[in-house]
mmCIF file of C-alpha atoms in Angstrom:
data_model
loop_
_atom_site.group_PDB
_atom_site.id
_atom_site.type_symbol
_atom_site.label_atom_id
_atom_site.label_comp_id
_atom_site.label_asym_id
_atom_site.label_seq_id
_atom_site.Cartn_x
_atom_site.Cartn_y
_atom_site.Cartn_z
ATOM 1 C CA MET A 19 -0.002 0.007 -0.007
ATOM 2 C CA THR A 20 1.287 3.466 -0.895
ATOM 3 C CA ILE A 21 1.121 6.000 1.969
ATOM 4 C CA ARG A 22 -0.209 9.323 0.857
ATOM 5 C CA LEU A 23 1.618 12.079 2.766
ATOM 6 C CA ILE A 24 1.249 15.841 3.208
ATOM 7 C CA ILE A 25 4.129 17.943 4.545
ATOM 8 C CA VAL A 26 3.269 21.211 6.339
ATOM 9 C CA ASP A 27 6.176 23.490 7.382
ATOM 10 C CA ASP A 28 6.682 27.228 7.010
ATOM 11 C CA ASP A 29 10.355 26.802 6.009
ATOM 12 C CA PRO A 30 10.587 26.028 2.232
ATOM 13 C CA LEU A 31 14.074 24.496 2.746
ATOM 14 C CA VAL A 32 12.764 22.082 5.380
ATOM 15 C CA ARG A 33 9.858 21.138 3.085
ATOM 16 C CA ALA A 34 12.206 20.558 0.170
ATOM 17 C CA GLY A 35 14.511 18.437 2.290
ATOM 18 C CA LEU A 36 11.650 16.351 3.688
ATOM 19 C CA THR A 37 10.112 15.929 0.220
ATOM 20 C CA PHE A 38 13.427 14.761 -1.193
ATOM 21 C CA MET A 39 14.034 12.380 1.723
ATOM 22 C CA LEU A 40 10.538 10.920 2.051
ATOM 23 C CA GLY A 41 9.812 10.894 -1.664
ATOM 24 C CA GLY A 42 12.641 8.436 -2.129
ATOM 25 C CA ALA A 43 10.753 5.748 -0.180
ATOM 26 C CA GLU A 44 8.921 3.367 -2.554
ATOM 27 C CA ASP A 45 5.806 3.178 -0.402
ATOM 28 C CA ILE A 46 5.430 6.926 0.304
ATOM 29 C CA GLU A 47 3.886 9.459 -2.100
ATOM 30 C CA ILE A 48 4.022 13.192 -1.322
ATOM 31 C CA VAL A 49 0.573 14.401 -2.403
ATOM 32 C CA GLY A 50 0.763 17.955 -1.081
ATOM 33 C CA GLU A 51 2.736 20.635 0.730
ATOM 34 C CA GLY A 52 1.656 23.519 2.921
ATOM 35 C CA ALA A 53 3.397 26.489 4.453
ATOM 36 C CA ASP A 54 0.924 27.182 7.215
ATOM 37 C CA GLY A 55 -1.781 25.533 9.301
ATOM 38 C CA THR A 56 -4.483 27.508 7.493
ATOM 39 C CA GLU A 57 -3.802 25.466 4.362
ATOM 40 C CA VAL A 58 -4.249 22.062 5.974
ATOM 41 C CA ALA A 59 -8.015 21.620 5.718
ATOM 42 C CA ALA A 60 -8.120 22.422 1.972
ATOM 43 C CA LEU A 61 -5.037 20.286 1.311
ATOM 44 C CA VAL A 62 -6.588 17.303 3.101
ATOM 45 C CA GLU A 63 -9.920 17.675 1.302
ATOM 46 C CA ARG A 64 -8.168 17.888 -2.067
ATOM 47 C CA THR A 65 -5.565 15.122 -1.672
ATOM 48 C CA ALA A 66 -7.038 12.680 0.843
ATOM 49 C CA PRO A 67 -3.720 11.860 2.586
ATOM 50 C CA ASP A 68 -3.118 9.044 5.061
ATOM 51 C CA VAL A 69 -0.643 11.021 7.158
ATOM 52 C CA VAL A 70 0.069 14.736 7.712
ATOM 53 C CA LEU A 71 3.629 15.599 8.801
ATOM 54 C CA MET A 72 2.927 18.827 10.703
ATOM 55 C CA ASP A 73 5.375 21.450 11.961
ATOM 56 C CA ILE A 74 4.307 22.574 15.422
ATOM 57 C CA ARG A 75 5.471 26.227 15.026
ATOM 58 C CA MET A 76 4.136 28.261 12.111
ATOM 59 C CA PRO A 77 3.388 32.015 11.944
ATOM 60 C CA VAL A 78 -0.351 32.339 11.087
ATOM 61 C CA MET A 79 -1.902 29.119 12.297
ATOM 62 C CA ASP A 80 0.396 26.835 14.271
ATOM 63 C CA GLY A 81 0.464 23.060 13.999
ATOM 64 C CA LEU A 82 -1.326 22.632 17.312
ATOM 65 C CA THR A 83 -4.381 24.571 16.232
ATOM 66 C CA ALA A 84 -4.351 22.860 12.812
ATOM 67 C CA THR A 85 -4.136 19.457 14.468
ATOM 68 C CA GLU A 86 -7.029 20.178 16.814
ATOM 69 C CA ALA A 87 -9.188 21.348 13.882
ATOM 70 C CA LEU A 88 -8.189 18.437 11.689
ATOM 71 C CA ARG A 89 -8.769 15.686 14.213
ATOM 72 C CA ARG A 90 -12.345 16.863 14.774
ATOM 73 C CA ILE A 91 -13.146 15.874 11.184
ATOM 74 C CA PRO A 92 -14.539 12.307 10.803
ATOM 75 C CA GLY A 93 -12.077 10.077 8.906
ATOM 76 C CA ALA A 94 -9.186 12.576 9.378
ATOM 77 C CA PRO A 95 -5.697 11.465 8.449
ATOM 78 C CA GLU A 96 -3.152 10.653 11.146
ATOM 79 C CA VAL A 97 -0.950 13.538 12.260
ATOM 80 C CA LEU A 98 2.778 13.229 12.971
ATOM 81 C CA VAL A 99 4.091 16.334 14.690
ATOM 82 C CA LEU A 100 7.444 17.782 13.594
ATOM 83 C CA THR A 101 9.305 19.733 16.263
ATOM 84 C CA THR A 102 12.737 20.911 17.381
ATOM 85 C CA PHE A 103 12.107 20.141 21.080
ATOM 86 C CA HIS A 104 12.066 16.857 22.998
ATOM 87 C CA ALA A 105 9.759 18.230 25.688
ATOM 88 C CA ASP A 106 7.313 20.962 24.890
ATOM 89 C CA GLU A 107 3.866 21.937 26.108
ATOM 90 C CA GLN A 108 2.595 22.407 22.559
ATOM 91 C CA VAL A 109 3.688 18.886 21.599
ATOM 92 C CA LEU A 110 1.816 17.421 24.568
ATOM 93 C CA ARG A 111 -1.299 19.452 23.640
ATOM 94 C CA ALA A 112 -1.075 18.199 20.053
ATOM 95 C CA LEU A 113 -0.899 14.609 21.346
ATOM 96 C CA ARG A 114 -3.925 15.213 23.559
ATOM 97 C CA ALA A 115 -5.727 16.643 20.496
ATOM 98 C CA GLY A 116 -5.109 13.390 18.619
ATOM 99 C CA ALA A 117 -1.684 13.507 17.019
ATOM 100 C CA ALA A 118 -0.276 10.002 16.737
ATOM 101 C CA GLY A 119 3.249 10.961 17.767
ATOM 102 C CA PHE A 120 6.108 13.319 17.067
ATOM 103 C CA VAL A 121 9.596 13.380 15.499
ATOM 104 C CA LEU A 122 12.387 15.810 15.899
ATOM 105 C CA LYS A 123 13.585 17.797 12.876
ATOM 106 C CA ASP A 124 17.092 16.428 13.327
ATOM 107 C CA THR A 125 15.877 12.829 13.413
ATOM 108 C CA PRO A 126 17.794 10.617 10.932
ATOM 109 C CA PRO A 127 15.963 10.237 7.600
ATOM 110 C CA THR A 128 15.418 6.463 7.964
ATOM 111 C CA GLU A 129 13.747 7.005 11.344
ATOM 112 C CA ILE A 130 11.353 9.645 9.995
ATOM 113 C CA ILE A 131 10.386 7.263 7.191
ATOM 114 C CA THR A 132 9.809 4.500 9.752
ATOM 115 C CA ALA A 133 7.711 6.914 11.880
ATOM 116 C CA VAL A 134 5.503 7.806 8.911
ATOM 117 C CA ARG A 135 4.994 4.057 8.170
ATOM 118 C CA ARG A 136 4.151 3.314 11.799
ATOM 119 C CA VAL A 137 1.624 6.124 12.041
ATOM 120 C CA ALA A 138 0.014 5.080 8.745
ATOM 121 C CA ALA A 139 -0.359 1.564 10.173
ATOM 122 C CA GLY A 140 -2.060 2.901 13.291
ATOM 123 C CA ASP A 141 0.908 2.561 15.680
ATOM 124 C CA PRO A 142 1.848 5.509 17.887
ATOM 125 C CA VAL A 143 5.300 7.023 17.625
ATOM 126 C CA LEU A 144 5.761 7.776 21.278
ATOM 127 C CA SER A 145 7.408 5.786 24.064
ATOM 128 C CA PRO A 146 6.167 5.814 27.690
ATOM 129 C CA ALA A 147 9.463 7.418 28.733
ATOM 130 C CA VAL A 148 8.890 10.302 26.299
ATOM 131 C CA THR A 149 5.300 10.692 27.504
ATOM 132 C CA ARG A 150 6.516 10.978 31.130
ATOM 133 C CA GLN A 151 9.225 13.455 30.037
ATOM 134 C CA LEU A 152 6.673 15.653 28.303
ATOM 135 C CA MET A 153 4.210 15.661 31.193
ATOM 136 C CA THR A 154 6.956 16.274 33.774
ATOM 137 C CA HIS A 155 8.286 19.135 31.659
ATOM 138 C CA VAL A 156 4.898 20.800 31.451
ATOM 139 C CA ALA A 157 4.078 20.332 35.172
ATOM 140 C CA GLY A 158 7.508 21.230 36.506
ATOM 141 C CA PRO A 159 9.182 24.559 37.207
ATOM 142 C CA GLY A 160 9.385 26.689 34.096
ATOM 143 C CA GLY A 161 7.265 24.214 32.209
ATOM 144 C CA GLY A 162 4.196 26.386 31.910
ATOM 145 C CA ALA A 163 2.613 25.574 35.280
ATOM 146 C CA GLY A 164 0.733 28.556 36.671
ATOM 147 C CA PRO A 165 -0.802 29.201 40.101
ATOM 148 C CA GLY A 166 -3.708 26.837 39.364
ATOM 149 C CA ALA A 167 -1.539 24.053 37.907
ATOM 150 C CA GLU A 168 -1.679 21.781 40.959
ATOM 151 C CA HIS A 169 -5.462 22.099 41.155
ATOM 152 C CA SER A 170 -5.721 21.517 37.434
ATOM 153 C CA ALA A 171 -3.529 18.390 37.668
ATOM 154 C CA LYS A 172 -5.662 16.990 40.511
ATOM 155 C CA GLY A 173 -8.831 17.684 38.526
ATOM 156 C CA ARG A 174 -7.392 16.004 35.450
ATOM 157 C CA ARG A 175 -6.294 12.982 37.534
ATOM 158 C CA ALA A 176 -9.743 12.611 39.015
ATOM 159 C CA SER A 177 -11.410 12.960 35.649
ATOM 160 C CA ALA A 178 -9.064 10.436 34.037
ATOM 161 C CA ALA A 179 -9.639 7.921 36.860
ATOM 162 C CA GLU A 180 -13.374 8.325 36.516
ATOM 163 C CA ARG A 181 -13.239 7.724 32.740
ATOM 164 C CA LEU A 182 -11.091 4.616 33.147
ATOM 165 C CA ALA A 183 -13.493 3.307 35.809
ATOM 166 C CA ALA A 184 -16.214 3.241 33.128
ATOM 167 C CA LEU A 185 -14.345 0.511 31.305
ATOM 168 C CA GLY A 186 -14.842 -3.205 31.861
ATOM 169 C CA GLU A 187 -12.177 -5.107 33.805
ATOM 170 C CA ARG A 188 -10.455 -6.508 30.708
ATOM 171 C CA GLU A 189 -10.668 -3.157 28.912
ATOM 172 C CA ARG A 190 -8.974 -1.471 31.892
ATOM 173 C CA GLU A 191 -6.215 -4.093 31.828
ATOM 174 C CA VAL A 192 -5.673 -3.492 28.127
ATOM 175 C CA ALA A 193 -5.690 0.317 28.659
ATOM 176 C CA LEU A 194 -3.114 0.068 31.408
ATOM 177 C CA ALA A 195 -0.903 -2.104 29.197
ATOM 178 C CA ILE A 196 -1.164 0.496 26.439
ATOM 179 C CA GLY A 197 -0.080 3.103 29.021
ATOM 180 C CA GLN A 198 2.995 0.968 29.619
ATOM 181 C CA GLY A 199 3.861 1.156 25.926
ATOM 182 C CA ARG A 200 3.118 -2.467 25.096
ATOM 183 C CA SER A 201 2.261 -3.591 21.602
ATOM 184 C CA ASN A 202 -0.844 -5.639 20.777
ATOM 185 C CA ALA A 203 1.253 -8.804 20.646
ATOM 186 C CA GLU A 204 2.803 -8.069 24.043
ATOM 187 C CA ILE A 205 -0.587 -7.320 25.550
ATOM 188 C CA ALA A 206 -2.008 -10.515 24.117
ATOM 189 C CA ALA A 207 0.829 -12.586 25.605
ATOM 190 C CA GLY A 208 0.639 -10.850 28.988
ATOM 191 C CA LEU A 209 -3.151 -11.078 29.327
ATOM 192 C CA TYR A 210 -3.530 -14.531 27.698
ATOM 193 C CA MET A 211 -5.763 -13.433 24.849
ATOM 194 C CA SER A 212 -5.475 -13.368 21.060
ATOM 195 C CA VAL A 213 -4.226 -10.325 19.128
ATOM 196 C CA PRO A 214 -7.654 -9.904 17.417
ATOM 197 C CA THR A 215 -9.237 -9.853 20.879
ATOM 198 C CA VAL A 216 -6.806 -7.182 22.017
ATOM 199 C CA LYS A 217 -7.611 -5.132 18.928
ATOM 200 C CA ALA A 218 -11.336 -5.488 19.662
ATOM 201 C CA HIS A 219 -10.776 -4.272 23.174
ATOM 202 C CA VAL A 220 -8.740 -1.272 21.939
ATOM 203 C CA SER A 221 -11.551 -0.358 19.512
ATOM 204 C CA ARG A 222 -14.111 -0.496 22.296
ATOM 205 C CA ILE A 223 -11.886 1.598 24.608
ATOM 206 C CA LEU A 224 -11.532 4.245 21.932
ATOM 207 C CA ALA A 225 -15.276 4.291 21.335
ATOM 208 C CA LYS A 226 -16.239 4.312 24.995
ATOM 209 C CA LEU A 227 -13.804 7.072 25.920
ATOM 210 C CA ASP A 228 -14.275 9.059 22.677
ATOM 211 C CA LEU A 229 -10.544 8.964 21.912
ATOM 212 C CA ASN A 230 -8.741 9.013 18.587
ATOM 213 C CA ASN A 231 -5.777 6.668 19.073
ATOM 214 C CA ARG A 232 -3.553 4.686 21.393
ATOM 215 C CA VAL A 233 -1.481 7.751 22.313
ATOM 216 C CA GLN A 234 -4.560 9.319 23.899
ATOM 217 C CA ILE A 235 -5.267 6.135 25.808
ATOM 218 C CA ALA A 236 -1.705 6.197 27.143
ATOM 219 C CA LEU A 237 -1.996 9.873 28.112
ATOM 220 C CA LEU A 238 -5.264 9.157 29.930
ATOM 221 C CA VAL A 239 -3.612 6.312 31.871
ATOM 222 C CA HIS A 240 -0.705 8.610 32.797
ATOM 223 C CA ASP A 241 -3.190 11.318 33.873
ATOM 224 C CA ALA A 242 -4.936 8.837 36.172
ATOM 225 C CA ASP A 243 -1.690 7.658 37.819
ATOM 226 C CA PRO A 244 -1.128 9.535 41.132
ATOM 227 C CA ASP A 245 2.597 8.854 40.808
ATOM 228 C CA GLY A 246 2.759 9.940 37.135
#
């Protein structure tokens, strides 16, 4: 299957480099380019991509706002965030909005190609360690925490725990395993069920919790963890 990809970045040199690099992969077709988040909706409607590689910082409409708007559309393509920072509040917000992961701009070409393939296949590009790093960065000193941050964190934790409590016992076990970064095969082996059964549980979890992807399940699990 050929992966249809859109690249959105305000730097024409970055776009040209990514197009050259990604266009060399036999299974990836660059179907559109954008210089700002305002162009994303029309590009997606016109080209029907599978994945959008989205710069997080752009002058008119940033990648965060564009991701939030795009993921509200039924059948929206997956979003892979492109950033220069390992830990950044905007990246975490993009992930909460439904982005399937992020890659750094200085990531080796082969790894960016692998990330695009993984996102197109429905696998998140985000490790539990990176998730914890992001959330610690945002909650810690200088990470954007204001006077109401502690109250907000407690409220988010309570809300997340309440949402997870609405799941069945096996669904909660699967959700917790996703939060630990386990693959479907690892979850199946650990919980003594088949991979198709795990996939069915994941689909039900997403539907029950009104989430877009596994990254959001993992973030919800981290939110509910008092030690997270």
